[in-house]
Amino acid sequence: MGRRSFFLRLASRLEGPQTLGRGWRFWVGAAVVLALASAYPLVTDSYTVGNTVYFFNWVFMALGLCVIWGYGGALSFGQTAFFGIAGYAYGVITLNWGADYGLTLWATLAAVALSAIVAAVLGYFLFFGRISGVFLGIVTLAVTLVLERFMAQTAGPEWHIGAARLNGFNGMNGMPNLTVPWPGDNDPLVLAPDLPLYYFVLALLVIIYLALRILVNSSFGNVLVAIRENSERATMLGYDVRKYQLAAFVIGSSLAGLSGVLYTTWGQYITPSSMGITAAALPIVWVAVGGRSDLTATLLGTILLIGGFQALTVYGSQYALVVMGLLLVVTVLLAPEGLILALAYLPQRVFRRGARDPA
Amino acid sequence: MALLETRKLNKRFGGLQVTADVDFVLEPGELHCLIGPNGAGKSTLFRLILGEYQPTSGQIFYDGSDITQLESHDRIRRGISVKFQVPGIFKALSVSQNLEIALQHHLEGLGLREEIERHLDFLNLTADAGQLAGNLSHGQKQWLEIGMATSLRPKLLLLDEPTAGMSPEETHATGEMVRALQTDGMTVLAVEHDMNFVRQIATRVTVLHFGKIFAQGSIDEIMADDRVAEIYLGHGHGAHHA
Amino acid sequence: MFDAIVGFLYQFGDASAFLVLCASGLAIIFGMMGVINLAHGEFIMAGAYMTVTVAKLGAPLPLAIVCGALFAGLIGILLERFVIRHLYGRPLDTIVATWGISLIASQGTLILLGPSLADISTPLGSVQIGSLSYSVYRFVLMATAAAILAGLYLLFNFTRFGVLARATIQVPHMAEALGVNTRFIYSLTFGIGAALAGATGGLYAPTMTLVPTMGAQFITEAFVTVVTGGGDVFVGTAPAGVILGFIRAAMTTWEGQLAGQIGLLIAVIIVIRVLPRGISGLILRERT
């Protein structure tokens, strides 16, 4: 009756009450999808590969919001703020100190860490001030907008950090791609938006997805959903609700920061419009329409939605936005748990009608 | 030493004095009931003890220490637990997950699983373990919540109208459950309207009226007290409430 | 010196009027119904567009503004009936839904009516005070803001509708038990909030360029004012509008437009932290 090894215990948390998808069928399916995703770039052109990386980059931010909102019940409009903070931080560090000796990787870590620190400070202010619900959304939106407006007016040459000019509306550009120093080789591996970056991001995605699954099914995840369901009762079971909400907020915001860095290295630029009001709406749309209470639903939903909008934008971005608005309204009215989740539950509802009617 | 003691506890909401100069003492091992007409301030007193409300003035002592400034979750960690009037369970989560969240405080792994089983058995909910807690009957929800509250192994258990909405059979079963808890060493403070239940369990009774302690004693003394009858009948609220 | 004082007072009055006007509709809807309407900016846009269209047909401006307000009010009633009604008690969902509607409205207008509408000029010219000249119309706006507040006060406190509305919103099942048609009251109240937004759009239409996304300029300010003010329109939104108008004017005078905007946003963050229920929460609590 000894304790199971640490890794076995972790692995057992890959499945649990907080995530859809369990059993060997699910995991085999996931492995198949992963195999396809890995083979796919070898048979398509460089543009498509780069474009797919673009999609993947956003998923981290969506997963982060899924943790904060879907599991924790706190609607934060701040994801794009942390996206921007990390993106600009990466730019500032690499424009000042270059890309040698694997500095870009350290810059990535530092930028995400900066997001985490800012999130911790803001989160402390919010959650320990017992701000919740609508007001949480408003304050995080206000923070995002302040950041955007501030960065947008940094056009003059006096606005710079070291060698990196902030450049106002036009944003910062020219920062280096991620590079991975290759041991025993003189040339580091440059992760340009092509095959190498693709595999790098795909690997990150897999790791983070699995890590989040373990997190939300752990006792931490249990408390988080308890807070979402009935935070008074969670307090009366002895949990300090504020600390859990803060932790979820920091984790989710750091993931948004990761998205920001990846976006910046992908396109080698970052602008204040990444923090504007439309940009702030996007993660909300993906997560709400995909299925905010489940990681897998958010993952799939985000990729499908971004792909869909990109396809629509060919006709004109205003059409894409109208469709986005329609999706939001339809989802909230007809399938508030999210469209992907609604589809996932559809077989249950159709074939097992009456078995479990919510009281 | 008293387990719980309030000294000159006052609570005002704007111009309304809801709790007035309450000096309340609870000895360990008591099964104490708080009764009184609606609006007498019973639930407020609970919330003050739990830390959901801050007193306007006065102090609360628990197990010898002053907890007046302590956060709610810290008070819970010290051994106070509560069952609310409206079932405070996690309706969208399963019954066993509800218990898991309560128990994972001090247990994990195999021990946690066994303890969940034990509780399901004790609460007669083994068959419904996978059900969403919101789908349980009202009485079952109340028991689940009592189960969660007691799973924390509190020294002091606060029950806010535990039999509200229950049938007479369920009420009686709840009474037996509460008495069993007391023999386990728990002190219980309950707000109740159902006098049959109070008679079944209470060792002592306190009557609250307009936020003040109006009378205290055994259930028989209280029932025989004319003044108590008056405050109930005078407000059109029958003393026997099913 | 005289010029500086007058200039500041003008900015102050102008900013306060703007905040009170654009926030009043939102405050009615949020304060009385608990609904967050992120499409508020689009109601303003609708009012502005309708006002300009009617004015260009030859109608006098005041009439055109009334048309704009009614148009927006009508849309509000329809919106309440078909969307908002299903979302009471779900504030986060109303945020998402109204955001969706805002997107549909602004981008839809862009598709249907193009990137801008020919505007109308600001009437009434300017007046000279001291050595600077000021737009007379802006003074009219200040007066209108005060008049609208007064009108709302009379409406909600002295008319039958007003009393019924307040009763319905505070204790809906009681009102229903007394025979009040609560659904109708909700619709009408939402419509009034929308009409106020439309009126704001109409009033400011002569002073701005008309683009489908013009609502965005109003919404942040409106929200900041409502949140600072708290739930009550009179005890909250009005003083909030005045106080924030003061902050905005002060910061704009010292530092420029951008600082004014940032100052407002920072103010709301501080207010939420210190006064979670806004100014009205503070005042109403002290009153009892």
Coordinates of C-alpha atoms in Angstrom, one line a residue, chain B residues 5-241:
Chain B
E5 CA -18.1 33.3 23.7
T6 CA -19.4 36.6 22.4
R7 CA -18.9 39.8 24.4
K8 CA -21.1 42.8 23.9
L9 CA -21.6 41.9 20.3
N10 CA -23.3 44.5 18.3
K11 CA -24.3 44.8 14.6
R12 CA -26.0 47.7 13.0
F13 CA -27.1 47.9 9.3
G14 CA -27.5 51.6 8.8
G15 CA -30.2 52.6 11.3
L16 CA -31.2 49.0 12.1
Q17 CA -29.8 47.4 15.2
V18 CA -29.8 43.7 14.3
T19 CA -27.7 42.3 17.1
A20 CA -27.7 44.1 20.4
D21 CA -25.2 43.7 23.2
V22 CA -25.2 39.9 22.9
D23 CA -23.2 38.1 25.6
F24 CA -23.4 34.5 24.5
V25 CA -21.5 31.6 26.0
L26 CA -21.4 28.1 24.6
E27 CA -19.8 25.3 26.5
P28 CA -18.1 22.4 24.8
G29 CA -20.4 19.4 24.2
E30 CA -23.6 21.4 24.2
L31 CA -26.4 20.9 21.8
H32 CA -27.7 24.4 21.8
C33 CA -30.6 25.8 19.9
L34 CA -31.3 29.4 19.0
I35 CA -34.9 30.2 18.6
G36 CA -36.9 33.4 18.2
P37 CA -39.4 35.1 15.9
N38 CA -38.4 36.0 12.4
G39 CA -36.1 38.9 12.2
A40 CA -34.8 38.3 15.7
G41 CA -31.2 38.2 14.5
K42 CA -30.4 34.5 14.6
S43 CA -28.9 34.2 11.1
T44 CA -27.0 37.5 11.7
L45 CA -25.4 36.0 14.8
F46 CA -24.3 33.1 12.8
R47 CA -22.8 35.2 10.1
L48 CA -21.0 37.2 12.8
I49 CA -19.5 34.1 14.3
L50 CA -18.5 32.9 10.8
G51 CA -16.9 36.2 9.8
E52 CA -19.2 37.0 7.0
Y53 CA -20.2 40.1 8.8
Q54 CA -18.0 42.3 10.8
P55 CA -19.5 43.4 14.2
T56 CA -20.1 47.0 14.7
S57 CA -18.6 46.5 18.2
G58 CA -17.9 43.7 20.5
Q59 CA -15.7 40.6 20.4
I60 CA -15.9 36.9 19.6
F61 CA -13.8 34.4 21.4
Y62 CA -13.4 30.8 20.2
D63 CA -11.5 28.2 22.1
G64 CA -9.9 30.9 24.2
S65 CA -8.6 33.2 21.3
D66 CA -10.1 36.4 20.0
I67 CA -11.2 35.6 16.5
T68 CA -13.0 38.9 15.8
Q69 CA -10.5 40.0 13.2
L70 CA -9.9 36.7 11.7
E71 CA -11.0 35.9 8.1
S72 CA -13.7 33.4 7.5
H73 CA -11.6 30.7 6.1
D74 CA -9.2 30.9 8.9
R75 CA -12.1 30.5 11.4
I76 CA -13.2 27.4 9.5
R77 CA -9.7 26.0 9.7
R78 CA -9.7 26.4 13.4
G79 CA -12.6 24.1 13.7
I80 CA -15.9 25.9 13.1
S81 CA -18.1 24.6 10.4
V82 CA -21.5 25.6 9.0
K83 CA -24.5 24.3 7.3
F84 CA -26.6 27.0 5.7
Q85 CA -30.3 27.4 5.5
V86 CA -30.4 27.3 1.7
P87 CA -28.4 24.2 0.8
G88 CA -24.9 25.4 0.2
I89 CA -23.6 22.6 -2.0
F90 CA -22.0 22.6 -5.4
K91 CA -25.0 21.8 -7.5
A92 CA -23.3 21.4 -10.8
L93 CA -20.7 19.0 -9.4
S94 CA -21.3 15.3 -8.5
V95 CA -22.1 14.2 -5.0
S96 CA -18.8 12.5 -4.6
Q97 CA -16.9 15.5 -5.9
N98 CA -18.7 17.6 -3.3
L99 CA -17.4 15.4 -0.6
E100 CA -14.0 15.3 -2.2
I101 CA -13.7 19.0 -2.1
A102 CA -14.6 19.1 1.6
L103 CA -12.3 16.2 2.5
Q104 CA -9.3 17.0 0.4
H105 CA -8.4 19.5 3.1
H106 CA -6.8 17.0 5.2
L107 CA -6.7 13.8 3.1
E108 CA -5.5 12.6 -0.2
G109 CA -5.0 9.5 -2.3
L110 CA -6.3 6.3 -1.1
G111 CA -7.3 7.6 2.4
L112 CA -9.4 10.3 0.7
R113 CA -11.2 7.8 -1.4
E114 CA -12.0 5.6 1.5
E115 CA -13.3 8.6 3.6
I116 CA -15.6 9.6 0.7
E117 CA -17.0 6.1 0.6
R118 CA -17.6 6.2 4.3
H119 CA -19.4 9.5 4.1
L120 CA -21.5 8.4 1.2
D121 CA -22.5 5.4 3.3
F122 CA -23.3 7.4 6.4
L123 CA -25.4 9.8 4.4
N124 CA -27.2 7.1 2.5
L125 CA -26.0 8.5 -0.8
T126 CA -23.8 5.7 -2.1
A127 CA -26.3 5.0 -4.9
D128 CA -26.3 8.6 -5.9
A129 CA -22.5 9.2 -5.8
G130 CA -22.2 10.1 -9.5
Q131 CA -25.3 12.3 -9.6
L132 CA -25.1 16.0 -9.9
A133 CA -25.7 17.3 -6.4
G134 CA -28.4 19.7 -7.8
N135 CA -30.5 16.7 -8.7
L136 CA -30.8 15.4 -5.2
S137 CA -34.1 15.7 -3.3
H138 CA -34.2 18.6 -0.9
G139 CA -33.7 16.4 2.2
Q140 CA -30.7 14.7 0.5
K141 CA -29.2 18.0 -0.3
Q142 CA -29.5 19.1 3.4
W143 CA -27.8 15.8 4.5
L144 CA -25.1 16.2 1.9
E145 CA -24.3 19.6 3.2
I146 CA -24.3 18.4 6.8
G147 CA -22.0 15.7 5.7
M148 CA -19.6 18.1 4.1
A149 CA -19.8 20.4 7.1
T150 CA -19.0 17.6 9.5
S151 CA -16.3 16.1 7.3
L152 CA -14.1 18.9 8.4
R153 CA -14.2 17.4 11.9
P154 CA -15.1 20.7 13.5
K155 CA -15.3 21.3 17.1
L156 CA -18.2 23.6 16.6
L157 CA -20.9 23.0 14.1
L158 CA -23.4 25.7 13.2
L159 CA -26.6 24.6 11.7
D160 CA -29.0 27.2 10.2
E161 CA -32.5 25.7 10.1
P162 CA -31.3 22.2 9.2
T163 CA -34.7 20.8 8.9
A164 CA -36.3 23.5 6.8
G165 CA -38.4 21.9 4.2
M166 CA -38.1 18.4 5.5
S167 CA -40.8 15.9 6.2
P168 CA -41.4 14.8 9.8
E169 CA -39.5 11.5 9.1
E170 CA -36.6 13.3 7.6
T171 CA -36.6 15.8 10.5
H172 CA -36.4 13.0 13.0
A173 CA -33.6 11.3 11.1
T174 CA -31.7 14.5 11.1
G175 CA -32.2 14.8 14.8
E176 CA -30.7 11.4 15.3
M177 CA -27.8 12.3 13.0
V178 CA -27.1 15.4 15.1
R179 CA -27.2 13.6 18.4
A180 CA -24.8 11.0 17.0
L181 CA -22.4 13.9 16.1
Q182 CA -22.6 15.2 19.6
T183 CA -21.5 11.9 21.1
D184 CA -18.6 12.1 18.7
G185 CA -17.5 15.2 20.6
M186 CA -18.9 17.9 18.5
T187 CA -20.6 21.0 19.9
V188 CA -23.6 22.0 18.0
L189 CA -25.4 25.4 17.7
A190 CA -28.5 25.3 15.7
V191 CA -31.1 27.9 14.6
E192 CA -34.4 26.3 14.4
H193 CA -38.1 27.0 14.1
D194 CA -39.3 23.4 14.5
M195 CA -40.0 22.9 18.2
N196 CA -40.2 19.1 17.8
F197 CA -36.7 19.0 16.5
V198 CA -35.5 21.4 19.2
R199 CA -37.0 19.1 21.8
Q200 CA -35.4 16.1 20.2
I201 CA -31.9 17.4 20.3
A202 CA -31.4 20.5 22.5
T203 CA -29.6 20.5 25.8
R204 CA -30.0 24.2 26.1
V205 CA -32.1 26.8 24.3
T206 CA -31.6 30.6 23.8
V207 CA -34.4 32.8 22.7
L208 CA -33.4 35.9 20.6
H209 CA -35.7 38.8 20.2
F210 CA -34.9 42.1 18.5
G211 CA -31.3 41.1 18.5
K212 CA -31.1 40.6 22.2
I213 CA -31.0 37.5 24.3
F214 CA -34.4 37.3 25.7
A215 CA -34.4 34.0 27.7
Q216 CA -32.2 31.0 28.2
G217 CA -32.6 27.6 29.7
S218 CA -33.6 24.1 29.0
I219 CA -36.4 23.4 26.5
D220 CA -38.9 22.8 29.2
E221 CA -38.1 26.0 31.0
I222 CA -38.5 27.9 27.8
M223 CA -41.7 26.3 26.8
A224 CA -43.1 27.1 30.2
D225 CA -42.1 30.7 30.0
D226 CA -45.1 33.0 29.3
R227 CA -43.0 35.8 28.0
V228 CA -41.6 33.6 25.3
A229 CA -45.1 32.5 24.2
E230 CA -46.0 36.1 24.1
I231 CA -43.3 37.2 21.7
Y232 CA -44.2 34.4 19.4
L233 CA -48.0 34.7 19.5
G234 CA -47.9 38.4 19.7
H235 CA -46.2 38.5 16.3
G236 CA -48.6 36.1 14.8
H237 CA -46.0 33.3 14.5
G238 CA -47.0 30.0 15.9
A239 CA -44.6 28.3 18.2
H240 CA -45.2 24.9 16.6
H241 CA -44.0 25.1 13.1

